JSON list of C-alpha atoms and ligand atoms in Angstrom, two decimals:
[
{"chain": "A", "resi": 1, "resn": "UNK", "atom": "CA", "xyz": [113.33, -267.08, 25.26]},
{"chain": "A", "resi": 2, "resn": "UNK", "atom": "CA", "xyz": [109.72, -266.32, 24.38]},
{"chain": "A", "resi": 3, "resn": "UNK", "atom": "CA", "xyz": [106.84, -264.21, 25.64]},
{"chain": "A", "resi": 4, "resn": "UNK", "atom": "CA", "xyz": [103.28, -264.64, 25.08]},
{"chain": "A", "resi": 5, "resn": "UNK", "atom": "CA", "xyz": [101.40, -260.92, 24.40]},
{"chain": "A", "resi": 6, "resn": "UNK", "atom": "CA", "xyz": [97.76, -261.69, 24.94]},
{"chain": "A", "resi": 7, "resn": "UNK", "atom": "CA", "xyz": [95.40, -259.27, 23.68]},
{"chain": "A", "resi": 8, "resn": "UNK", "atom": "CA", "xyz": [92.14, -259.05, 25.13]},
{"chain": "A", "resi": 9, "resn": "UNK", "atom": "CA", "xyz": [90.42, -256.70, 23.78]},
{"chain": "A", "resi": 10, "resn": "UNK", "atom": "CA", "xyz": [87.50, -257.36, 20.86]},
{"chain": "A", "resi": 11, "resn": "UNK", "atom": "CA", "xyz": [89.75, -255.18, 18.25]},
{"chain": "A", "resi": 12, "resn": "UNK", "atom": "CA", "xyz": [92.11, -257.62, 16.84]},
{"chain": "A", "resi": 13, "resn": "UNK", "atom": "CA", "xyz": [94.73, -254.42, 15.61]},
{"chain": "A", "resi": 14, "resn": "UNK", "atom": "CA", "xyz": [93.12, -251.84, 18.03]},
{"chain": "A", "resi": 15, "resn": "UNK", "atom": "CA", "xyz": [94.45, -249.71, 20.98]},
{"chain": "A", "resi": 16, "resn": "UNK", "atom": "CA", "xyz": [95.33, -252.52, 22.95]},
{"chain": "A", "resi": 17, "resn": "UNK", "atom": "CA", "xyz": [97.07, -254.43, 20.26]},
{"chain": "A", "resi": 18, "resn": "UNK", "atom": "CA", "xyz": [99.04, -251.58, 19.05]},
{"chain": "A", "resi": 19, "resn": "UNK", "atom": "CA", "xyz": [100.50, -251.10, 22.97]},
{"chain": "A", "resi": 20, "resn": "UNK", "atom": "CA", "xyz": [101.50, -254.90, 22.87]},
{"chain": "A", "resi": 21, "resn": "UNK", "atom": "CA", "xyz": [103.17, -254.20, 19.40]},
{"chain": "A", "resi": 22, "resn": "UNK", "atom": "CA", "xyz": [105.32, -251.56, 21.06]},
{"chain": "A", "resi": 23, "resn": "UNK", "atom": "CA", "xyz": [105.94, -253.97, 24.23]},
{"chain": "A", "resi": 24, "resn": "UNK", "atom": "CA", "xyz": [107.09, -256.25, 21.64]},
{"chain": "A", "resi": 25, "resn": "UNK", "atom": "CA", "xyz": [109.54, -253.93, 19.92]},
{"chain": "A", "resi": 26, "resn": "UNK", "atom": "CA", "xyz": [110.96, -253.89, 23.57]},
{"chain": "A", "resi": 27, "resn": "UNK", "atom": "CA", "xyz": [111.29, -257.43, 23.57]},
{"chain": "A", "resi": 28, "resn": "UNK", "atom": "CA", "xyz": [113.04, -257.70, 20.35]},
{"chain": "A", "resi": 29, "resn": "UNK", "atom": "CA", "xyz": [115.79, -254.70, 20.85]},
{"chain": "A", "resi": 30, "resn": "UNK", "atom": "CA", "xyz": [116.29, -257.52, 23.70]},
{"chain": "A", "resi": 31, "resn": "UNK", "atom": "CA", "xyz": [116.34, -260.22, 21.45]},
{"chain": "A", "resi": 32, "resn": "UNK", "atom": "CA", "xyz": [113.62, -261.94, 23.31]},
{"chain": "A", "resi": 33, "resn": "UNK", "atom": "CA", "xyz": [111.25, -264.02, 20.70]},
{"chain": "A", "resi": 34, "resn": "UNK", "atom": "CA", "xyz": [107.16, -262.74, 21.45]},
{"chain": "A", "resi": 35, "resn": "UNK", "atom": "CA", "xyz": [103.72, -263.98, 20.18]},
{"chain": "A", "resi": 36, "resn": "UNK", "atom": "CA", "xyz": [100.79, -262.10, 20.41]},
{"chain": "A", "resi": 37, "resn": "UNK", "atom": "CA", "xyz": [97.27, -264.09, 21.11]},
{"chain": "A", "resi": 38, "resn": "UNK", "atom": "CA", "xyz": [94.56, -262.40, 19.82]},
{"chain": "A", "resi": 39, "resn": "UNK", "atom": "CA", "xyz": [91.28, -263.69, 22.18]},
{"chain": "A", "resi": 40, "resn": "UNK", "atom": "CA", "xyz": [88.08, -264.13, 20.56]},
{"chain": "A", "resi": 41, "resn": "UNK", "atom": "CA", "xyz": [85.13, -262.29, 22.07]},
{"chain": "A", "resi": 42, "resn": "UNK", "atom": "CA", "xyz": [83.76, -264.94, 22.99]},
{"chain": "A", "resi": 43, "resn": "UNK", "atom": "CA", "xyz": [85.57, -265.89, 25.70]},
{"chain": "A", "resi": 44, "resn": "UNK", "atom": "CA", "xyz": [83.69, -267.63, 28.56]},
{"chain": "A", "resi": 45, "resn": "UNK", "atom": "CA", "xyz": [84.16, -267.53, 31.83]},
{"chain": "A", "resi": 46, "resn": "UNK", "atom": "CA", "xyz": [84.80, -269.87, 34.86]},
{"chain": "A", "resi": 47, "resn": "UNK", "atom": "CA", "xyz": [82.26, -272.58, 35.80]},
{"chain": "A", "resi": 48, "resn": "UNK", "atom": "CA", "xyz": [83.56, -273.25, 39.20]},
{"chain": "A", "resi": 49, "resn": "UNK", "atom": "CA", "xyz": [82.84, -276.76, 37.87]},
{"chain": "A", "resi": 50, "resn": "UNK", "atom": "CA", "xyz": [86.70, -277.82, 39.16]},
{"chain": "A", "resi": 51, "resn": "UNK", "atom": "CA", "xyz": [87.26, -280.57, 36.21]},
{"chain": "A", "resi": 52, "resn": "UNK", "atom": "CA", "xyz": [90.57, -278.23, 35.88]},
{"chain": "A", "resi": 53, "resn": "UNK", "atom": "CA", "xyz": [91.87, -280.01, 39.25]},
{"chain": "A", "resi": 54, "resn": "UNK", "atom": "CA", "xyz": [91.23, -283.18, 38.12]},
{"chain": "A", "resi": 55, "resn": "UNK", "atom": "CA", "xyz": [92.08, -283.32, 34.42]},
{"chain": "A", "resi": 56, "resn": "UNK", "atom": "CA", "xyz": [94.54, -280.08, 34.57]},
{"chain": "A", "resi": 57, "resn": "UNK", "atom": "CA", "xyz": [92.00, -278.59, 31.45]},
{"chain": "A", "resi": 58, "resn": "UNK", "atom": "CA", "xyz": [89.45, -276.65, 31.92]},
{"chain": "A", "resi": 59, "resn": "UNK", "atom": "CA", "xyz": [86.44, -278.44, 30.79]},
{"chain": "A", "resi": 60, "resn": "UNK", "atom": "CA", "xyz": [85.15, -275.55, 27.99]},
{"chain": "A", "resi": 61, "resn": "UNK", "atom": "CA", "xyz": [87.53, -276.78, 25.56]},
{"chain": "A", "resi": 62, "resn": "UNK", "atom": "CA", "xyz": [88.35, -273.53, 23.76]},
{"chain": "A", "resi": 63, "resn": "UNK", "atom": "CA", "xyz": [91.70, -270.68, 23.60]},
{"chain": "A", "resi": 64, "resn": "UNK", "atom": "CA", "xyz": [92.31, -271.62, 27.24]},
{"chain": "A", "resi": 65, "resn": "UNK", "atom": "CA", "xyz": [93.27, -275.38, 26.72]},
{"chain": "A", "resi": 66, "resn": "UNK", "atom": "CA", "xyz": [94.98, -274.37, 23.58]},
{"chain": "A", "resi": 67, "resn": "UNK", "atom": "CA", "xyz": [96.97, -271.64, 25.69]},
{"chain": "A", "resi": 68, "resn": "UNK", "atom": "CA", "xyz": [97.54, -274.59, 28.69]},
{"chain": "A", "resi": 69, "resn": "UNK", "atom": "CA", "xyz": [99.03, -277.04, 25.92]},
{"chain": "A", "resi": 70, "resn": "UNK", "atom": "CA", "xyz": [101.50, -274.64, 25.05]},
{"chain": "A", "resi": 71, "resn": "UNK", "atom": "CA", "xyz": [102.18, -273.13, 28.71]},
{"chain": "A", "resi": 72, "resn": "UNK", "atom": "CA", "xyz": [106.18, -274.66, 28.57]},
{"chain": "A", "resi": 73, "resn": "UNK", "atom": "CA", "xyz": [107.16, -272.79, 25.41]},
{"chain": "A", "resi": 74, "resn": "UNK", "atom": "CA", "xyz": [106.61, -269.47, 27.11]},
{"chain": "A", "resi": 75, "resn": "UNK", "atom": "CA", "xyz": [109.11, -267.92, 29.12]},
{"chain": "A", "resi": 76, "resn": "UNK", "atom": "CA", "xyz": [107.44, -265.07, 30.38]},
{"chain": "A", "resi": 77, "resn": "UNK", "atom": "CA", "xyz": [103.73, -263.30, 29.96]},
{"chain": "A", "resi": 78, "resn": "UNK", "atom": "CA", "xyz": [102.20, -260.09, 28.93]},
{"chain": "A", "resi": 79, "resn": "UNK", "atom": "CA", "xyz": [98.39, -259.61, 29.67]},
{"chain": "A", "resi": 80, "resn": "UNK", "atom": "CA", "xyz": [97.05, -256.47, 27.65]},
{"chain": "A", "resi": 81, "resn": "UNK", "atom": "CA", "xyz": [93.32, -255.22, 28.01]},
{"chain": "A", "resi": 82, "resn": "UNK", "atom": "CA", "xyz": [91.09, -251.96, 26.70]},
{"chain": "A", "resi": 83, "resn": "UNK", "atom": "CA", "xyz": [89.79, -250.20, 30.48]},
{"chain": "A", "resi": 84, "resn": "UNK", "atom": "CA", "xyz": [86.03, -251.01, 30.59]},
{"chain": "A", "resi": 85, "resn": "UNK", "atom": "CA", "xyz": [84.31, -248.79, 33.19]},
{"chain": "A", "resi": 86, "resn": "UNK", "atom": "CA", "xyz": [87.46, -248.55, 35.13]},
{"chain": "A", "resi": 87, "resn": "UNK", "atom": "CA", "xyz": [88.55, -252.41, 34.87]},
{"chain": "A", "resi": 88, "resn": "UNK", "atom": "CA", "xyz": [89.74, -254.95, 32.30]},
{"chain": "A", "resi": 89, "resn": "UNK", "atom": "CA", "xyz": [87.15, -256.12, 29.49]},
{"chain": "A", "resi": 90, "resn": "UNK", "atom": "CA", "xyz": [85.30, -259.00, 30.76]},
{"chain": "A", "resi": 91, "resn": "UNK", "atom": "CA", "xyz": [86.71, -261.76, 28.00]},
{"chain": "A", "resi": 92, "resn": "UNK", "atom": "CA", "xyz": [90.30, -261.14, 29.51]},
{"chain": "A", "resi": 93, "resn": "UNK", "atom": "CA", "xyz": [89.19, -261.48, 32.88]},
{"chain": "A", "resi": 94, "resn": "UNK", "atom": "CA", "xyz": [87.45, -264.45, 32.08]},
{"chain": "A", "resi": 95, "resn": "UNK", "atom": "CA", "xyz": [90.24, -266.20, 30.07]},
{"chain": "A", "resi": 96, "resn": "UNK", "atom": "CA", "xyz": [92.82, -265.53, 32.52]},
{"chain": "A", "resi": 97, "resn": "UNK", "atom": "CA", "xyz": [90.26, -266.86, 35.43]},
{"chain": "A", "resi": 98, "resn": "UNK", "atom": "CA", "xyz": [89.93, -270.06, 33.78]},
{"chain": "A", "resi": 99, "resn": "UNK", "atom": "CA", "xyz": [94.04, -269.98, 32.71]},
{"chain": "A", "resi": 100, "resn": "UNK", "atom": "CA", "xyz": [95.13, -269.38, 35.97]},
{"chain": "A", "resi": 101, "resn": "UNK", "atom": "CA", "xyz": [92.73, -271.91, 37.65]},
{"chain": "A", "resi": 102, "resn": "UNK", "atom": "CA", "xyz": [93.48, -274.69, 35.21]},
{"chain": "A", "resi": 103, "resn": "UNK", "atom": "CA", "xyz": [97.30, -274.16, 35.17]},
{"chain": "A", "resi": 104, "resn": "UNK", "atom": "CA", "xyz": [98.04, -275.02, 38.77]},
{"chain": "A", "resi": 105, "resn": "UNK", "atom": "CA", "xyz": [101.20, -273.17, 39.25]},
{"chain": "A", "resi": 106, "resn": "UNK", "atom": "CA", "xyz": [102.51, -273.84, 36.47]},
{"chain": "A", "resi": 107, "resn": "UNK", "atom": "CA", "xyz": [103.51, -269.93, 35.48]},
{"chain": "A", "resi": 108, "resn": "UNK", "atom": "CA", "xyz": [105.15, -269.51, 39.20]},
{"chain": "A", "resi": 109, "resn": "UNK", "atom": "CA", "xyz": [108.48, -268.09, 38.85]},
{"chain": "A", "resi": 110, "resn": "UNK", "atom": "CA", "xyz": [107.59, -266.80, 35.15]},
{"chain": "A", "resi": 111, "resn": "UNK", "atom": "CA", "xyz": [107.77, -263.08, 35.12]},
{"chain": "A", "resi": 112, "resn": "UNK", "atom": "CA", "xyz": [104.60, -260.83, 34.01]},
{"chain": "A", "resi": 113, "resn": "UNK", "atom": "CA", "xyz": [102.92, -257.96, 33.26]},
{"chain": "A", "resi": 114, "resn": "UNK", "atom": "CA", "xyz": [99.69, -256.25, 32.79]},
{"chain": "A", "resi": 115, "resn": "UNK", "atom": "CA", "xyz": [99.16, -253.48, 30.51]},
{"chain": "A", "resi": 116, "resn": "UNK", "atom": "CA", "xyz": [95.74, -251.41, 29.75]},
{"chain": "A", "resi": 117, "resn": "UNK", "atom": "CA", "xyz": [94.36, -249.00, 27.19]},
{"chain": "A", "resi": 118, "resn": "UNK", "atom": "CA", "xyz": [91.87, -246.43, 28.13]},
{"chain": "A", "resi": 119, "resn": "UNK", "atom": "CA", "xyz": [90.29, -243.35, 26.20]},
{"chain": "A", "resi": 120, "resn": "UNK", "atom": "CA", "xyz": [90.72, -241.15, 29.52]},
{"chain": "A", "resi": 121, "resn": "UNK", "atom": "CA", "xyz": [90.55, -243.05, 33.12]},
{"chain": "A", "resi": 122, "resn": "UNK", "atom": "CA", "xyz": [90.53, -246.13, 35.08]},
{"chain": "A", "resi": 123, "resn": "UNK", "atom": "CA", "xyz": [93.87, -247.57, 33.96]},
{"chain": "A", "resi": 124, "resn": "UNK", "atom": "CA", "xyz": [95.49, -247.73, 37.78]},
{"chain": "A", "resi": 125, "resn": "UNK", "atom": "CA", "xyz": [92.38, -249.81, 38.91]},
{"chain": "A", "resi": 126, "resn": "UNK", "atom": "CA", "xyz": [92.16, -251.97, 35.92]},
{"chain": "A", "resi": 127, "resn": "UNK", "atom": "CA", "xyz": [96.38, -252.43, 36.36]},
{"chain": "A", "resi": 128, "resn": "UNK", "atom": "CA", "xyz": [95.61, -253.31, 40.15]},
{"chain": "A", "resi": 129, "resn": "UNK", "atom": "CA", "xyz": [92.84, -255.94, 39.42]},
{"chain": "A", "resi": 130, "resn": "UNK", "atom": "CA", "xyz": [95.06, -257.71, 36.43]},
{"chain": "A", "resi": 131, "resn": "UNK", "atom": "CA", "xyz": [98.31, -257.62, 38.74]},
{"chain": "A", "resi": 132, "resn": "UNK", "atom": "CA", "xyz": [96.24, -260.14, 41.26]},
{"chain": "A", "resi": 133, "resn": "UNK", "atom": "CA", "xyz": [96.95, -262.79, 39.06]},
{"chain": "A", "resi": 134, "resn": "UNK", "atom": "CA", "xyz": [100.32, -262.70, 39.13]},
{"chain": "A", "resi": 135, "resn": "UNK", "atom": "CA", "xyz": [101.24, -262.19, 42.92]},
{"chain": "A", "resi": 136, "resn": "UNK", "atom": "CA", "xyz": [98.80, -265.05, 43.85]},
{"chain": "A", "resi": 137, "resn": "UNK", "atom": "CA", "xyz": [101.02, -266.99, 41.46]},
{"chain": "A", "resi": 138, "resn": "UNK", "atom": "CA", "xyz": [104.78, -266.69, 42.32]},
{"chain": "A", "resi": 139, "resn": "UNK", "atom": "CA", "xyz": [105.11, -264.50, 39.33]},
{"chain": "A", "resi": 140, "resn": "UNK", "atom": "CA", "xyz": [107.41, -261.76, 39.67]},
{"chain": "A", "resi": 141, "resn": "UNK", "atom": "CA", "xyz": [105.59, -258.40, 38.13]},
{"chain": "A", "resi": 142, "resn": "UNK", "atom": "CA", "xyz": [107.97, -256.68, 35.46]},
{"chain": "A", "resi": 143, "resn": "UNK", "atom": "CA", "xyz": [107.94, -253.08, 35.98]},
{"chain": "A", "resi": 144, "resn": "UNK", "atom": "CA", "xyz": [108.25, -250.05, 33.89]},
{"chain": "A", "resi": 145, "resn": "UNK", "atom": "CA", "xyz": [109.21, -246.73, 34.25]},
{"chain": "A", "resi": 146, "resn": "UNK", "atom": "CA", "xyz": [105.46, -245.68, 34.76]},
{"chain": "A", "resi": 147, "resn": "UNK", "atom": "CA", "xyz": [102.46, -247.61, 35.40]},
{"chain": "A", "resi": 148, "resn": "UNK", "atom": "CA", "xyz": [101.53, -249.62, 32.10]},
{"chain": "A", "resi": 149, "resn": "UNK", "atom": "CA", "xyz": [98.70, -247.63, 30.26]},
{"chain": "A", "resi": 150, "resn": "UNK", "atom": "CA", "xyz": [98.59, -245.73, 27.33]},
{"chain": "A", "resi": 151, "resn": "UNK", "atom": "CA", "xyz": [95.65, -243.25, 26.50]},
{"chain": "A", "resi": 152, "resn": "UNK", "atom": "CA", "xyz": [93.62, -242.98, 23.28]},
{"chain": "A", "resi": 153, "resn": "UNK", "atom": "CA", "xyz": [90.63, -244.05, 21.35]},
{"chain": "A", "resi": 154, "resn": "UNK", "atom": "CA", "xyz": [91.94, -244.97, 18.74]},
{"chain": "A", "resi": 155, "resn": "UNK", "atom": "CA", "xyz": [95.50, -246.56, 17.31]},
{"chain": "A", "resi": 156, "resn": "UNK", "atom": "CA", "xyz": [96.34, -243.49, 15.54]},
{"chain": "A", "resi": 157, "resn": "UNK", "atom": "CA", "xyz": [95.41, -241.12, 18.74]},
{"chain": "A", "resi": 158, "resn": "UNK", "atom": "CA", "xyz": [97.50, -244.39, 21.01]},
{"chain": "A", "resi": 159, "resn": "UNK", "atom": "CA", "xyz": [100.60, -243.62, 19.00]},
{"chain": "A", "resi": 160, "resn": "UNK", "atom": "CA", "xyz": [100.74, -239.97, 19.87]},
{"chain": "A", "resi": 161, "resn": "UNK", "atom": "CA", "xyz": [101.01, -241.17, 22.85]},
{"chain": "A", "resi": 162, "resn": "UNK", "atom": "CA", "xyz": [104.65, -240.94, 23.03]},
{"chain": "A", "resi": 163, "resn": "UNK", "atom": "CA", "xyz": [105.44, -241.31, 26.59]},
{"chain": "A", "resi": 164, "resn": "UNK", "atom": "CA", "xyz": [102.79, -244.44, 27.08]},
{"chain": "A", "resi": 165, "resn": "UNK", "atom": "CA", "xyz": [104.75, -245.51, 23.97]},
{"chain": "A", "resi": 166, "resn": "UNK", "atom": "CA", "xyz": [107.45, -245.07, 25.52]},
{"chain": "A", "resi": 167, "resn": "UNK", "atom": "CA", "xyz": [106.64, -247.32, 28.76]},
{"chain": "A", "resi": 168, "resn": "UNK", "atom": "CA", "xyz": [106.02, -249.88, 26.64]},
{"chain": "A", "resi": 169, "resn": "UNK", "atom": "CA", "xyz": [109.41, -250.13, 24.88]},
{"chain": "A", "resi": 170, "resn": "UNK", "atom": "CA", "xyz": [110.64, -249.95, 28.94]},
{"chain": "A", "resi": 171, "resn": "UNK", "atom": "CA", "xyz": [108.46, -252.38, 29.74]},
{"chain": "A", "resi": 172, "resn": "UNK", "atom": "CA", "xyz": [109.69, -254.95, 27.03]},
{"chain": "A", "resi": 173, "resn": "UNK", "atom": "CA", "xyz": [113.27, -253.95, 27.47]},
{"chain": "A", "resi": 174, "resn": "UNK", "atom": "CA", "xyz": [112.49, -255.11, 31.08]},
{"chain": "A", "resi": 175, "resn": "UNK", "atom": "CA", "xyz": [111.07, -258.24, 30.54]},
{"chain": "A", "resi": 176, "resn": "UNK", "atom": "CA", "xyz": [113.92, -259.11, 28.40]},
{"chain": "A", "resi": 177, "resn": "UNK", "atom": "CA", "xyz": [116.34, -258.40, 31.36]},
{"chain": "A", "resi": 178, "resn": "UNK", "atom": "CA", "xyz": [114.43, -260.04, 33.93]},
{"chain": "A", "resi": 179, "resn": "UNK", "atom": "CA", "xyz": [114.63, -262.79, 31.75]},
{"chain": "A", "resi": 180, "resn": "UNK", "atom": "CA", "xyz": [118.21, -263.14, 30.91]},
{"chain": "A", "resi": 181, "resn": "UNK", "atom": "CA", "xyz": [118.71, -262.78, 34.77]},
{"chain": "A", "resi": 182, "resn": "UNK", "atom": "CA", "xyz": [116.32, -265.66, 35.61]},
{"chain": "A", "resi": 183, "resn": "UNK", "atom": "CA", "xyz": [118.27, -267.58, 32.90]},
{"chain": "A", "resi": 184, "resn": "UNK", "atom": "CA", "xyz": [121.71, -266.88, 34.12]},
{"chain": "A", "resi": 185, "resn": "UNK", "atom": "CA", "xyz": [121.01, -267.55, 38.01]},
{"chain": "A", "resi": 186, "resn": "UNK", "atom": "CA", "xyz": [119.25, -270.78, 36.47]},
{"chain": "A", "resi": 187, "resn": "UNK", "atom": "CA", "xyz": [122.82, -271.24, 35.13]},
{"chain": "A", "resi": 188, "resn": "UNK", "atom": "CA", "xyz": [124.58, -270.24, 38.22]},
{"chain": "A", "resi": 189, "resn": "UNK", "atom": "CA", "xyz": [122.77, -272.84, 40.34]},
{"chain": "A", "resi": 190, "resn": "UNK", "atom": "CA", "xyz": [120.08, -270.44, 41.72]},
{"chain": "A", "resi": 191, "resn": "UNK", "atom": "CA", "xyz": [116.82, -272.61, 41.88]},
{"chain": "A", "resi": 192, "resn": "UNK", "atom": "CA", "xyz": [113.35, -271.77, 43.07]},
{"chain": "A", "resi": 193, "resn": "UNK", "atom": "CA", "xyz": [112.45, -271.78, 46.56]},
{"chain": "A", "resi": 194, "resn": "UNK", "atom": "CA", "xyz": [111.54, -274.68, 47.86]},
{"chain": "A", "resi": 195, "resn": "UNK", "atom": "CA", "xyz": [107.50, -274.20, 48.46]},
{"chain": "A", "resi": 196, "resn": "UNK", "atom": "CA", "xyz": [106.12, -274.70, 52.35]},
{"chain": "A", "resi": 197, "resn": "UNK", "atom": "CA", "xyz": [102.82, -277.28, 52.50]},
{"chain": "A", "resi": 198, "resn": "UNK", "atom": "CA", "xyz": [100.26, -274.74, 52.22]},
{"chain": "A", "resi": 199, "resn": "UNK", "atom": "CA", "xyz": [98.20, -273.20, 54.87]},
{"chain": "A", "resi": 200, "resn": "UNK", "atom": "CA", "xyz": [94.55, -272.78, 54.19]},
{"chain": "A", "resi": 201, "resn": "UNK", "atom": "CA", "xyz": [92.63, -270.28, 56.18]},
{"chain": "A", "resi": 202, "resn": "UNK", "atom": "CA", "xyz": [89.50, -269.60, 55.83]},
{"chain": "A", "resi": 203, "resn": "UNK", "atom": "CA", "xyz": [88.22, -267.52, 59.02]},
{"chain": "A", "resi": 204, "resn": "UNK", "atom": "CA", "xyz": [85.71, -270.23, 59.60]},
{"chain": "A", "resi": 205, "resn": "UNK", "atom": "CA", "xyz": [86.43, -271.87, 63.10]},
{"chain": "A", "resi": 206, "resn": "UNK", "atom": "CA", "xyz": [84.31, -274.69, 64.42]},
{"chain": "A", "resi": 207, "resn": "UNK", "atom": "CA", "xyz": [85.68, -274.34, 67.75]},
{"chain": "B", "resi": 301, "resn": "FMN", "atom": "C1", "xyz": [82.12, -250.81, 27.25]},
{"chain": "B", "resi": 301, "resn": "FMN", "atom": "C2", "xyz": [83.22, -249.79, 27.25]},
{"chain": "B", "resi": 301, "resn": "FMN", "atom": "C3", "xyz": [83.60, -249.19, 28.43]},
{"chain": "B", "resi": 301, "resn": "FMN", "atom": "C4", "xyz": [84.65, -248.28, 28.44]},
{"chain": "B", "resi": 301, "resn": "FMN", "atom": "N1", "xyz": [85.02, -247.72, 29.64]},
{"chain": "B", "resi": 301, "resn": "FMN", "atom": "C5", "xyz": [86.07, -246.88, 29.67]},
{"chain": "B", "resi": 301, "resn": "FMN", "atom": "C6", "xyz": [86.53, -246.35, 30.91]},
{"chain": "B", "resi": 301, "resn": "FMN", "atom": "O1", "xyz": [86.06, -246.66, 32.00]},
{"chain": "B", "resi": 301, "resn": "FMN", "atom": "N2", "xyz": [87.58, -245.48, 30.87]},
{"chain": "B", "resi": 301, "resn": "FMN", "atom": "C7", "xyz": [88.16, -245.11, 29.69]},
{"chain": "B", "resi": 301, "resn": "FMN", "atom": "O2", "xyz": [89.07, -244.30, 29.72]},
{"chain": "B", "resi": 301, "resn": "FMN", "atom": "N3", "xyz": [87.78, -245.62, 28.51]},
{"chain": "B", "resi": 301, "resn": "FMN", "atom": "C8", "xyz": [86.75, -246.51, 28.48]},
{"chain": "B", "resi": 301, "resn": "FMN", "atom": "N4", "xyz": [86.38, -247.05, 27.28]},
{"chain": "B", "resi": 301, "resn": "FMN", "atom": "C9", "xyz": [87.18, -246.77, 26.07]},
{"chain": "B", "resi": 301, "resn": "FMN", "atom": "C10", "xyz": [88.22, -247.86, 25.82]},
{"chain": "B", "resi": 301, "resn": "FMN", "atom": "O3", "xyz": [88.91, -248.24, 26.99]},
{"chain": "B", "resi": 301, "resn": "FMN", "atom": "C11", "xyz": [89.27, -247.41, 24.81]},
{"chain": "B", "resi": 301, "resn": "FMN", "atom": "O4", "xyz": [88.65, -247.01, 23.65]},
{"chain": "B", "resi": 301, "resn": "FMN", "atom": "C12", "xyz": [90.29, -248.49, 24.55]},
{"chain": "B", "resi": 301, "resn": "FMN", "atom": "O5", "xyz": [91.50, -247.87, 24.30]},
{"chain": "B", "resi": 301, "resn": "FMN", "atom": "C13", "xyz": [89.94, -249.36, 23.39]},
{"chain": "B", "resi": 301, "resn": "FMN", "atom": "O6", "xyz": [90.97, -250.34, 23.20]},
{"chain": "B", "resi": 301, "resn": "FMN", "atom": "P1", "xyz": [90.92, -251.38, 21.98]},
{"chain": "B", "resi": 301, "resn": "FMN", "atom": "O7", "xyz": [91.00, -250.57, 20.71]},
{"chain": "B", "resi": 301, "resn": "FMN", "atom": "O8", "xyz": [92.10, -252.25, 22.16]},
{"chain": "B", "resi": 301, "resn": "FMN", "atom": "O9", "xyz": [89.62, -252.12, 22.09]},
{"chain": "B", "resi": 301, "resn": "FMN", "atom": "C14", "xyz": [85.33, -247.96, 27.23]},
{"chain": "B", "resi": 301, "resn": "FMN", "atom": "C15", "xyz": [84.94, -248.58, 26.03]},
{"chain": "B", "resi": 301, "resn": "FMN", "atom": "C16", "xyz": [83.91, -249.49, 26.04]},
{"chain": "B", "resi": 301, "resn": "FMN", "atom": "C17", "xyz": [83.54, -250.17, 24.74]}
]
C-alpha cells in the first residue's frame, strides 16, 4: 500500500512539507509505503479546453500527466498546502483542478485528505475548499483527531507545534487503517457500489 503526499506549497522543505513528513511518520508506524511530490511553482491552471475527456491527459503536458500516469500505484492521497489569504496557494488548486478533471474517477473509492499550514488563520476555510475535491469524487475523507492544520511560519516554529504535530501522526495512523480495511473488505468480497447513470441538473429548464 502506498500514499502519495503532495506538497503544494513553493518551499520544497518548508511548513507544509515538514506537516506531510509527520503525516508520513503516521503512515509508516502503519507500515503503509508514502511519496511525497514536491509541485513546482509553476503550476498552471485549467484551460477548460476539455482535451482531458477525450485523450484522458490534460493537454499542458507537465506534473499533472506525470501524476495521471502513475494514478494506479497509489493507494490513497494526501493533499498538503501553506493558507494563502484564508485558502490553499493557487499552484495546488490549480494542479489538483486539472488532476481531478483529467482523471475521470479514477481516485473514487481511494481515501484522502487535506492538510494546511498557516502562520495564524484561515486553515478551516482553506480545509473546506480542498475537501471539495474529494466528496465530488467518491473519496472517502480520512479524519483526524482535529481538523488538519498546523500553525507556524516557519519549520522550526511548525514543530513546536506539538499538538498539530500530533494530528498529523493521527492522521497517517488513520490513513493506514482505512486502508487495511478497504483492503480486507476487498478480500472479504466487499466491492464498490455499483454507480447509478448520472443525473445532470443544471436549473436551466426550457419548458
Ligand atoms: C501570499 C501569502 C498569503 C498568506 N496568507 C496567510 C493567511 O491568510 N493566513 C495565515 O495564517 N498565514 C498566511 N500566510 C503565511 C503562510 O500560510 C505560512 O507561512 C505557511 O505556513 C507557509 O508554509 P510553507 O513554508 O509550506 O510555504 C501567507 C503567506 C503568503 C506568502
Amino acid at each position: 500500500m502506498k500514499v502519495l503526499l503532495v506538497n503544494g506549497s513553493p518551499h520544497k522543505n518548508g511548513c507544509t512539507y515538514t506537516a506531510l513528513c509527520e503525516v508520513a511518520k503516521g503512515l509508516e508506524s502503519e507500515g503503509v509505503e508514502h511519496e511525497i511530490l514536491h509541485l513546482d511553482n509553476d503550476t498552471p491552471g485549467c484551460n477548460a479546453c476539455r482535451f482531458c475527456k477525450k485523450k484522458g491527459k490534460c493537454s499542458i503536458d507537465d506534473v499533472v500527466n506525470d501524476a495521471l500516469e502513475r494514478l494506479d500505484e497509489f493507494d490513497g492521497f494526501v493533499f498538503g498546502s501553506p493558507v494563502y489569504y484564508a485558502g490553499p496557494a493557487g499552484q495546488l488548486t490549480s494542479f489538483m483542478d486539472r488532476l481531478f478533471f483529467a482523471s475521470a474517477g479514477r481516485m473514487a473509492y481511494k481515501p484522502a485528505a487535506a492538510v494546511v499550514s498557516c502562520r495564524r488563520g484561515g486553515s478551516t476555510a482553506s480545509l473546506d475548499r480542498l475537501n471539495k475535491y474529494f466528496t465530488i469524487s467518491n473519496m472517502p475523507v480520512v479524519p483526524s483527531q482535529y481538523w488538519n492544520q498546523v500553525h507556524g511560519n516557519t519549520p522550526e516554529e511548525v514543530v513546536k507545534d506539538l499538538e498539530g504535530m500530533q494530528i498529523m501522526r493521527t492522521l497517517g495512523r488513520n490513513m493506514g487503517w482505512m486502508l487495511k480495511c478497504i483492503e480486507a473488505g476487498k478480500k472479504a468480497g466487499v466491492s464498490v457500489p455499483v454507480p447509478e447513470e448520472h443525473a445532470w441538473t443544471n436549473f436551466i429548464r426550457s419548458d
